[in-house]
């Protein structure tokens, strides 16, 4: 089969003669084979030319079908788009970016007369069902995030069997170009951190972790604002892990190893704290002018990220101890020792912005302090549970002392509310221990119920005190004191304890 028989001569000329001849030769020979013999031949014929191998396999996938790729999109499958090409209603202006997963073009929307960015799967991936599903998921997740620091998704469209994402076009340069000019001053690094942590907080708030945060995925617009782009490797917190596994080939490593967290490199589950590790690398690179784990190859970078401590931070720890502490905490190998949320990171950066980068790190900030505050939070939960149990036992005595229906009803209500309080708090403790990535979400969900239950329990104690006021004055006074004490716990101690562990994440209460 002549693969150029349906193409105009001018289009065929876009491929170099030698390249096209080799592609034609391997394709023709492969069509005469099948099964393992075909695959073995392709591997041998293409040698180490992965692009050629992908192109041959793409052509074979539509060979013998009525796919429009053979008539209208073959050369686009191989070469991409050129200036003036129409992709649906969008006229291509030029290519503005290319990566392992996709190609990005600047284009003009011929209907609305505005410039947009078109992201199209890399030519060698367009016939992969897994990659097409991943591509659609990128559009769906990014479209749910509404924040000025995240490039807006306009549409997911299809033209000539090629899917593409239409996004806001952000003129400017990526941060990797900015970083090549040398280290930035601390105020500029803090500003980058503030903008990115706000954008990440918006993404994490929608249940999306980026997983590929790196300088060339961040654009500085002409007004100085940063835009986070490319959610091609994004993953939802809730139920996407199984889907991600189905979309990932065994043994594959998706993303940019130099900016991956240790858990990503090990192939473990990566939640929002993985983005915070990448953020630490990025901020460190901006501050000291080099990658903190200096290494460009996968093997060297993986070993450094997994085992080494960040390099080049000594001077920064002297001149900007607060900023250095932020970076150090982001770069903790253990996810549990990093910031608990992008919002907490943003809050600390805001404090540095106000007080200056040489401000002393906040209390409860170091990893050891973090462990202490978490232990105190767990102790607080069990202390409140014990307090509830003891006061519920006191309500049982009130029932025995006053022969009336009302004290019995008070005891039943107190027992029910104490049960709710106990179950919720034990759930939070176990979540913090066995599923720490979900503790922010679960704490936010539990907070309104805990406040209602705590308030109800205080009222029940006060009612019980009134019921026995005439019979047991001392016990009634103690119960009333317990009601006031419990009220103080959930109004003052509880919020302070929560903020010490989840700063910035739980603002209510």
mmCIF file of C-alpha atoms in Angstrom, residues 3-338:
data_model
loop_
_atom_site.group_PDB
_atom_site.id
_atom_site.type_symbol
_atom_site.label_atom_id
_atom_site.label_comp_id
_atom_site.label_asym_id
_atom_site.label_seq_id
_atom_site.Cartn_x
_atom_site.Cartn_y
_atom_site.Cartn_z
ATOM 1 C CA UNK A 3 0.669 5.546 2.146
ATOM 2 C CA UNK A 4 0.853 8.783 0.167
ATOM 3 C CA UNK A 5 -1.585 7.838 -2.564
ATOM 4 C CA UNK A 6 -4.403 9.899 -1.028
ATOM 5 C CA UNK A 7 -2.284 12.962 -0.300
ATOM 6 C CA UNK A 8 -1.698 16.071 -2.345
ATOM 7 C CA UNK A 9 1.921 16.324 -3.631
ATOM 8 C CA UNK A 10 2.486 19.538 -1.695
ATOM 9 C CA UNK A 11 1.589 17.803 1.555
ATOM 10 C CA UNK A 12 3.887 14.841 0.882
ATOM 11 C CA UNK A 13 6.742 17.302 0.465
ATOM 12 C CA UNK A 14 6.444 18.382 4.093
ATOM 13 C CA UNK A 15 8.282 15.191 5.109
ATOM 14 C CA UNK A 16 11.956 14.941 4.219
ATOM 15 C CA UNK A 17 12.527 12.512 1.360
ATOM 16 C CA UNK A 18 14.765 10.224 3.395
ATOM 17 C CA UNK A 19 12.433 10.210 6.384
ATOM 18 C CA UNK A 20 9.380 9.463 4.289
ATOM 19 C CA UNK A 21 11.213 6.752 2.343
ATOM 20 C CA UNK A 22 12.239 4.996 5.549
ATOM 21 C CA UNK A 23 8.734 5.292 6.987
ATOM 22 C CA UNK A 24 7.257 3.903 3.737
ATOM 23 C CA UNK A 25 9.709 1.008 3.721
ATOM 24 C CA UNK A 26 9.118 -0.070 7.330
ATOM 25 C CA UNK A 27 5.349 0.338 6.984
ATOM 26 C CA UNK A 28 5.152 -1.736 3.788
ATOM 27 C CA UNK A 29 7.192 -4.562 5.299
ATOM 28 C CA UNK A 30 5.197 -4.523 8.538
ATOM 29 C CA UNK A 31 1.836 -4.814 6.748
ATOM 30 C CA UNK A 32 2.955 -8.188 5.351
ATOM 31 C CA UNK A 33 3.493 -9.545 8.872
ATOM 32 C CA UNK A 34 1.249 -10.098 11.858
ATOM 33 C CA UNK A 35 1.339 -10.723 15.606
ATOM 34 C CA UNK A 36 4.686 -11.104 17.326
ATOM 35 C CA UNK A 37 6.549 -11.297 14.024
ATOM 36 C CA UNK A 38 5.312 -7.832 13.069
ATOM 37 C CA UNK A 39 6.187 -6.359 16.450
ATOM 38 C CA UNK A 40 9.668 -7.894 16.428
ATOM 39 C CA UNK A 41 10.305 -6.563 12.939
ATOM 40 C CA UNK A 42 9.227 -3.028 13.875
ATOM 41 C CA UNK A 43 11.495 -2.984 16.921
ATOM 42 C CA UNK A 44 14.447 -4.222 14.879
ATOM 43 C CA UNK A 45 13.808 -2.005 11.839
ATOM 44 C CA UNK A 46 13.341 1.172 13.851
ATOM 45 C CA UNK A 47 16.274 0.526 16.127
ATOM 46 C CA UNK A 48 16.373 3.250 18.764
ATOM 47 C CA UNK A 49 14.233 5.679 16.756
ATOM 48 C CA UNK A 50 11.184 5.849 19.026
ATOM 49 C CA UNK A 51 9.515 8.539 16.906
ATOM 50 C CA UNK A 52 9.720 6.360 13.819
ATOM 51 C CA UNK A 53 8.393 3.367 15.725
ATOM 52 C CA UNK A 54 5.454 5.378 17.066
ATOM 53 C CA UNK A 55 4.679 6.716 13.584
ATOM 54 C CA UNK A 56 4.685 3.240 12.049
ATOM 55 C CA UNK A 57 2.468 1.847 14.797
ATOM 56 C CA UNK A 58 0.087 4.813 14.412
ATOM 57 C CA UNK A 59 -0.255 4.098 10.678
ATOM 58 C CA UNK A 60 -0.726 0.378 11.244
ATOM 59 C CA UNK A 61 -3.498 1.073 13.761
ATOM 60 C CA UNK A 62 -5.624 2.669 11.010
ATOM 61 C CA UNK A 63 -4.427 0.485 8.108
ATOM 62 C CA UNK A 64 -7.366 -1.215 6.433
ATOM 63 C CA UNK A 65 -9.956 1.063 8.043
ATOM 64 C CA UNK A 66 -11.958 4.017 6.788
ATOM 65 C CA UNK A 67 -10.272 6.367 9.225
ATOM 66 C CA UNK A 68 -10.202 9.955 7.974
ATOM 67 C CA UNK A 69 -6.582 10.067 9.163
ATOM 68 C CA UNK A 70 -5.619 8.263 5.948
ATOM 69 C CA UNK A 71 -7.241 10.916 3.782
ATOM 70 C CA UNK A 72 -7.123 14.207 5.652
ATOM 71 C CA UNK A 73 -4.935 13.835 8.741
ATOM 72 C CA UNK A 74 -2.022 11.496 8.020
ATOM 73 C CA UNK A 75 0.642 14.144 7.665
ATOM 74 C CA UNK A 76 -0.786 16.026 10.616
ATOM 75 C CA UNK A 77 -0.575 12.800 12.594
ATOM 76 C CA UNK A 78 3.117 12.679 11.783
ATOM 77 C CA UNK A 79 4.208 16.308 11.551
ATOM 78 C CA UNK A 80 1.652 18.344 13.497
ATOM 79 C CA UNK A 81 0.110 21.556 12.225
ATOM 80 C CA UNK A 82 1.639 24.422 10.271
ATOM 81 C CA UNK A 83 0.917 28.146 10.147
ATOM 82 C CA UNK A 84 -2.442 28.806 8.511
ATOM 83 C CA UNK A 85 -3.862 25.301 9.069
ATOM 84 C CA UNK A 86 -7.432 25.181 10.327
ATOM 85 C CA UNK A 87 -8.192 23.028 13.349
ATOM 86 C CA UNK A 88 -11.940 23.237 13.464
ATOM 87 C CA UNK A 89 -12.706 26.973 13.675
ATOM 88 C CA UNK A 90 -9.197 27.796 14.911
ATOM 89 C CA UNK A 91 -6.442 29.020 12.564
ATOM 90 C CA UNK A 92 -2.953 27.996 13.653
ATOM 91 C CA UNK A 93 -0.498 30.870 14.063
ATOM 92 C CA UNK A 94 2.572 28.981 15.318
ATOM 93 C CA UNK A 95 3.744 26.243 17.645
ATOM 94 C CA UNK A 96 4.523 27.625 21.110
ATOM 95 C CA UNK A 97 5.346 24.532 23.142
ATOM 96 C CA UNK A 98 6.057 20.833 22.907
ATOM 97 C CA UNK A 99 6.445 18.111 25.494
ATOM 98 C CA UNK A 100 6.256 14.361 25.817
ATOM 99 C CA UNK A 101 2.459 14.389 26.097
ATOM 100 C CA UNK A 102 1.366 17.125 23.730
ATOM 101 C CA UNK A 103 1.975 20.033 21.391
ATOM 102 C CA UNK A 104 0.647 23.546 22.071
ATOM 103 C CA UNK A 105 -0.175 26.008 19.312
ATOM 104 C CA UNK A 106 -1.086 29.662 19.324
ATOM 105 C CA UNK A 107 -4.242 29.990 17.234
ATOM 106 C CA UNK A 108 -6.907 32.513 16.308
ATOM 107 C CA UNK A 109 -10.551 31.773 17.021
ATOM 108 C CA UNK A 110 -12.167 32.712 13.700
ATOM 109 C CA UNK A 111 -15.575 33.051 15.347
ATOM 110 C CA UNK A 112 -14.762 35.234 18.346
ATOM 111 C CA UNK A 113 -11.613 36.807 16.869
ATOM 112 C CA UNK A 114 -9.402 36.183 19.870
ATOM 113 C CA UNK A 115 -6.147 34.349 20.407
ATOM 114 C CA UNK A 116 -6.281 30.980 22.138
ATOM 115 C CA UNK A 117 -3.908 28.151 22.905
ATOM 116 C CA UNK A 118 -4.631 24.731 21.422
ATOM 117 C CA UNK A 119 -3.208 21.709 23.182
ATOM 118 C CA UNK A 120 -3.154 18.609 20.997
ATOM 119 C CA UNK A 121 -1.843 15.169 21.890
ATOM 120 C CA UNK A 122 1.675 14.558 20.634
ATOM 121 C CA UNK A 123 1.441 13.103 17.091
ATOM 122 C CA UNK A 124 2.739 9.691 18.166
ATOM 123 C CA UNK A 125 0.054 9.356 20.892
ATOM 124 C CA UNK A 126 -3.126 10.253 19.018
ATOM 125 C CA UNK A 127 -4.104 6.661 18.276
ATOM 126 C CA UNK A 128 -3.603 5.527 21.900
ATOM 127 C CA UNK A 129 -6.906 4.946 23.663
ATOM 128 C CA UNK A 130 -5.291 5.391 27.091
ATOM 129 C CA UNK A 131 -3.768 8.709 26.134
ATOM 130 C CA UNK A 132 -7.033 9.993 24.694
ATOM 131 C CA UNK A 133 -8.838 9.150 27.947
ATOM 132 C CA UNK A 134 -6.087 10.862 29.946
ATOM 133 C CA UNK A 135 -6.367 13.876 27.630
ATOM 134 C CA UNK A 136 -10.111 14.198 28.256
ATOM 135 C CA UNK A 137 -9.575 13.865 31.998
ATOM 136 C CA UNK A 138 -7.061 16.726 31.901
ATOM 137 C CA UNK A 139 -9.672 18.990 30.301
ATOM 138 C CA UNK A 140 -12.397 17.954 32.745
ATOM 139 C CA UNK A 141 -10.314 18.491 35.884
ATOM 140 C CA UNK A 142 -8.710 21.769 34.783
ATOM 141 C CA UNK A 143 -12.098 23.144 33.676
ATOM 142 C CA UNK A 144 -13.411 22.736 37.239
ATOM 143 C CA UNK A 145 -10.744 25.060 38.657
ATOM 144 C CA UNK A 146 -11.633 28.735 38.620
ATOM 145 C CA UNK A 147 -8.729 30.894 39.746
ATOM 146 C CA UNK A 148 -6.761 33.770 38.179
ATOM 147 C CA UNK A 149 -3.566 31.770 38.675
ATOM 148 C CA UNK A 150 -4.799 28.843 36.560
ATOM 149 C CA UNK A 151 -5.162 29.116 32.782
ATOM 150 C CA UNK A 152 -8.860 28.965 31.853
ATOM 151 C CA UNK A 153 -10.144 26.005 29.841
ATOM 152 C CA UNK A 154 -12.537 27.138 27.106
ATOM 153 C CA UNK A 155 -13.481 23.846 25.445
ATOM 154 C CA UNK A 156 -12.613 20.259 24.557
ATOM 155 C CA UNK A 157 -13.244 19.806 20.831
ATOM 156 C CA UNK A 158 -12.546 17.416 17.974
ATOM 157 C CA UNK A 159 -11.628 17.943 14.331
ATOM 158 C CA UNK A 160 -10.721 15.266 11.774
ATOM 159 C CA UNK A 161 -10.703 12.654 14.560
ATOM 160 C CA UNK A 162 -8.152 14.712 16.502
ATOM 161 C CA UNK A 163 -9.138 15.927 19.970
ATOM 162 C CA UNK A 164 -7.766 19.195 21.291
ATOM 163 C CA UNK A 165 -8.148 21.410 24.340
ATOM 164 C CA UNK A 166 -8.824 25.107 23.828
ATOM 165 C CA UNK A 167 -7.396 27.253 26.615
ATOM 166 C CA UNK A 168 -6.687 30.839 27.495
ATOM 167 C CA UNK A 169 -3.569 32.094 25.713
ATOM 168 C CA UNK A 170 -1.132 33.655 28.170
ATOM 169 C CA UNK A 171 1.577 35.700 26.421
ATOM 170 C CA UNK A 172 4.783 35.722 28.405
ATOM 171 C CA UNK A 173 7.721 33.532 29.312
ATOM 172 C CA UNK A 174 7.943 30.425 31.427
ATOM 173 C CA UNK A 175 9.723 30.458 34.769
ATOM 174 C CA UNK A 176 12.509 28.186 33.539
ATOM 175 C CA UNK A 177 13.639 31.026 31.245
ATOM 176 C CA UNK A 178 13.476 33.451 34.166
ATOM 177 C CA UNK A 179 15.474 31.122 36.409
ATOM 178 C CA UNK A 180 18.272 30.809 33.832
ATOM 179 C CA UNK A 181 19.134 34.480 34.395
ATOM 180 C CA UNK A 182 20.303 33.696 37.920
ATOM 181 C CA UNK A 183 18.910 33.595 41.470
ATOM 182 C CA UNK A 184 16.081 35.931 42.431
ATOM 183 C CA UNK A 185 15.947 38.026 45.578
ATOM 184 C CA UNK A 186 13.946 36.667 48.496
ATOM 185 C CA UNK A 187 11.020 39.029 47.997
ATOM 186 C CA UNK A 188 10.622 37.853 44.392
ATOM 187 C CA UNK A 189 10.776 34.200 45.505
ATOM 188 C CA UNK A 190 8.123 34.833 48.155
ATOM 189 C CA UNK A 191 5.922 36.503 45.542
ATOM 190 C CA UNK A 192 6.248 33.434 43.285
ATOM 191 C CA UNK A 193 5.378 31.209 46.236
ATOM 192 C CA UNK A 194 2.341 33.297 47.174
ATOM 193 C CA UNK A 195 0.918 33.199 43.659
ATOM 194 C CA UNK A 196 1.547 29.492 43.102
ATOM 195 C CA UNK A 197 0.343 28.378 46.538
ATOM 196 C CA UNK A 198 -2.919 30.279 45.951
ATOM 197 C CA UNK A 199 -3.364 28.552 42.577
ATOM 198 C CA UNK A 200 -2.534 25.136 44.051
ATOM 199 C CA UNK A 201 -4.916 25.744 46.934
ATOM 200 C CA UNK A 202 -7.703 26.351 44.408
ATOM 201 C CA UNK A 203 -6.823 23.132 42.565
ATOM 202 C CA UNK A 204 -6.548 21.097 45.764
ATOM 203 C CA UNK A 205 -9.848 22.553 46.929
ATOM 204 C CA UNK A 206 -11.434 20.942 43.860
ATOM 205 C CA UNK A 207 -9.793 17.634 44.705
ATOM 206 C CA UNK A 208 -7.106 17.899 42.018
ATOM 207 C CA UNK A 209 -3.368 17.418 42.498
ATOM 208 C CA UNK A 210 -1.188 18.648 39.615
ATOM 209 C CA UNK A 211 1.681 16.089 39.851
ATOM 210 C CA UNK A 212 3.816 17.867 37.223
ATOM 211 C CA UNK A 213 4.627 21.220 38.807
ATOM 212 C CA UNK A 214 7.800 22.604 37.213
ATOM 213 C CA UNK A 215 9.095 25.962 35.927
ATOM 214 C CA UNK A 216 8.124 25.426 32.282
ATOM 215 C CA UNK A 217 4.519 24.697 33.300
ATOM 216 C CA UNK A 218 4.260 28.182 34.814
ATOM 217 C CA UNK A 219 4.002 31.308 32.668
ATOM 218 C CA UNK A 220 4.660 34.843 33.822
ATOM 219 C CA UNK A 221 2.269 37.119 31.948
ATOM 220 C CA UNK A 222 3.103 40.651 30.842
ATOM 221 C CA UNK A 223 1.432 42.053 33.983
ATOM 222 C CA UNK A 224 3.743 40.003 36.214
ATOM 223 C CA UNK A 225 1.068 37.511 37.273
ATOM 224 C CA UNK A 226 1.780 33.775 37.126
ATOM 225 C CA UNK A 227 -0.413 31.225 35.379
ATOM 226 C CA UNK A 228 -0.291 27.513 36.106
ATOM 227 C CA UNK A 229 -0.840 25.405 32.977
ATOM 228 C CA UNK A 230 -0.789 21.792 31.816
ATOM 229 C CA UNK A 231 -2.833 19.448 34.009
ATOM 230 C CA UNK A 232 -1.974 16.468 31.805
ATOM 231 C CA UNK A 233 -0.840 14.356 34.776
ATOM 232 C CA UNK A 234 -3.380 15.688 37.256
ATOM 233 C CA UNK A 235 -5.063 13.229 39.595
ATOM 234 C CA UNK A 236 -8.197 13.522 41.709
ATOM 235 C CA UNK A 237 -7.942 12.785 45.453
ATOM 236 C CA UNK A 238 -11.128 10.828 45.772
ATOM 237 C CA UNK A 239 -11.437 7.953 43.310
ATOM 238 C CA UNK A 240 -8.971 8.542 40.498
ATOM 239 C CA UNK A 241 -6.137 6.337 41.727
ATOM 240 C CA UNK A 242 -7.638 3.195 40.188
ATOM 241 C CA UNK A 243 -8.330 5.047 36.956
ATOM 242 C CA UNK A 244 -4.769 6.368 36.940
ATOM 243 C CA UNK A 245 -3.446 2.833 37.343
ATOM 244 C CA UNK A 246 -5.499 1.642 34.360
ATOM 245 C CA UNK A 247 -4.190 4.522 32.238
ATOM 246 C CA UNK A 248 -0.534 3.994 33.129
ATOM 247 C CA UNK A 249 1.593 1.397 31.402
ATOM 248 C CA UNK A 250 3.430 -0.992 33.749
ATOM 249 C CA UNK A 251 6.870 0.306 34.638
ATOM 250 C CA UNK A 252 6.256 3.753 33.180
ATOM 251 C CA UNK A 253 7.272 6.913 35.018
ATOM 252 C CA UNK A 254 5.018 9.826 34.137
ATOM 253 C CA UNK A 255 6.149 13.358 34.764
ATOM 254 C CA UNK A 256 9.485 15.143 35.107
ATOM 255 C CA UNK A 257 11.766 13.194 37.492
ATOM 256 C CA UNK A 258 13.783 16.288 38.464
ATOM 257 C CA UNK A 259 10.649 17.814 40.053
ATOM 258 C CA UNK A 260 9.005 14.667 41.406
ATOM 259 C CA UNK A 261 8.462 13.876 45.059
ATOM 260 C CA UNK A 262 10.081 10.743 46.532
ATOM 261 C CA UNK A 263 6.712 8.992 46.723
ATOM 262 C CA UNK A 264 6.100 9.642 43.020
ATOM 263 C CA UNK A 265 9.527 8.270 42.104
ATOM 264 C CA UNK A 266 8.835 5.144 44.130
ATOM 265 C CA UNK A 267 5.512 4.673 42.344
ATOM 266 C CA UNK A 268 3.484 5.179 45.510
ATOM 267 C CA UNK A 269 0.242 7.120 45.819
ATOM 268 C CA UNK A 270 0.874 10.850 45.334
ATOM 269 C CA UNK A 271 -1.513 13.360 46.914
ATOM 270 C CA UNK A 272 -1.459 17.159 47.238
ATOM 271 C CA UNK A 273 1.656 17.023 49.413
ATOM 272 C CA UNK A 274 3.565 15.797 46.372
ATOM 273 C CA UNK A 275 2.804 19.155 44.732
ATOM 274 C CA UNK A 276 4.253 20.871 47.816
ATOM 275 C CA UNK A 277 7.534 18.967 47.402
ATOM 276 C CA UNK A 278 7.714 20.089 43.763
ATOM 277 C CA UNK A 279 6.942 23.596 44.967
ATOM 278 C CA UNK A 280 9.909 23.396 47.345
ATOM 279 C CA UNK A 281 12.259 22.446 44.501
ATOM 280 C CA UNK A 282 10.926 25.289 42.382
ATOM 281 C CA UNK A 283 11.280 27.917 45.149
ATOM 282 C CA UNK A 284 14.761 26.687 46.015
ATOM 283 C CA UNK A 285 15.829 26.869 42.380
ATOM 284 C CA UNK A 286 14.512 30.426 42.199
ATOM 285 C CA UNK A 287 16.313 31.433 45.416
ATOM 286 C CA UNK A 288 19.752 29.856 44.894
ATOM 287 C CA UNK A 289 19.912 29.730 41.097
ATOM 288 C CA UNK A 290 20.304 25.969 40.780
ATOM 289 C CA UNK A 291 18.377 22.760 41.276
ATOM 290 C CA UNK A 292 18.748 21.755 44.953
ATOM 291 C CA UNK A 293 19.328 18.098 44.055
ATOM 292 C CA UNK A 294 21.670 18.905 41.135
ATOM 293 C CA UNK A 295 21.209 16.212 38.561
ATOM 294 C CA UNK A 296 19.801 16.166 35.064
ATOM 295 C CA UNK A 297 19.458 12.468 34.246
ATOM 296 C CA UNK A 298 16.661 10.275 35.589
ATOM 297 C CA UNK A 299 19.012 7.962 37.486
ATOM 298 C CA UNK A 300 21.010 10.716 39.185
ATOM 299 C CA UNK A 301 17.981 12.839 40.021
ATOM 300 C CA UNK A 302 16.008 9.893 41.401
ATOM 301 C CA UNK A 303 18.875 8.873 43.685
ATOM 302 C CA UNK A 304 19.372 12.454 44.862
ATOM 303 C CA UNK A 305 15.688 13.099 45.481
ATOM 304 C CA UNK A 306 15.283 9.863 47.396
ATOM 305 C CA UNK A 307 18.431 10.038 49.521
ATOM 306 C CA UNK A 308 20.182 13.418 49.435
ATOM 307 C CA UNK A 309 19.558 16.649 51.281
ATOM 308 C CA UNK A 310 19.062 19.866 49.263
ATOM 309 C CA UNK A 311 22.293 21.611 48.299
ATOM 310 C CA UNK A 312 23.239 25.279 48.197
ATOM 311 C CA UNK A 313 20.911 26.379 51.009
ATOM 312 C CA UNK A 314 23.583 27.435 53.513
ATOM 313 C CA UNK A 315 23.712 31.111 52.551
ATOM 314 C CA UNK A 316 19.915 31.334 52.276
ATOM 315 C CA UNK A 317 19.537 29.992 55.824
ATOM 316 C CA UNK A 318 21.721 32.879 57.022
ATOM 317 C CA UNK A 319 20.230 35.722 54.974
ATOM 318 C CA UNK A 320 16.588 34.572 54.806
ATOM 319 C CA UNK A 321 15.938 32.042 57.588
ATOM 320 C CA UNK A 322 12.159 32.265 57.253
ATOM 321 C CA UNK A 323 12.206 31.535 53.518
ATOM 322 C CA UNK A 324 14.779 28.772 54.000
ATOM 323 C CA UNK A 325 12.537 27.181 56.637
ATOM 324 C CA UNK A 326 9.596 27.224 54.218
ATOM 325 C CA UNK A 327 11.672 25.505 51.530
ATOM 326 C CA UNK A 328 13.135 22.995 53.993
ATOM 327 C CA UNK A 329 9.670 21.981 55.136
ATOM 328 C CA UNK A 330 8.385 21.588 51.571
ATOM 329 C CA UNK A 331 11.373 19.338 50.800
ATOM 330 C CA UNK A 332 10.839 16.864 53.624
ATOM 331 C CA UNK A 333 11.099 13.286 52.321
ATOM 332 C CA UNK A 334 8.230 12.203 54.579
ATOM 333 C CA UNK A 335 4.959 13.731 53.263
ATOM 334 C CA UNK A 336 3.574 13.956 56.796
ATOM 335 C CA UNK A 337 6.318 16.427 57.737
ATOM 336 C CA UNK A 338 5.513 18.864 54.931
#
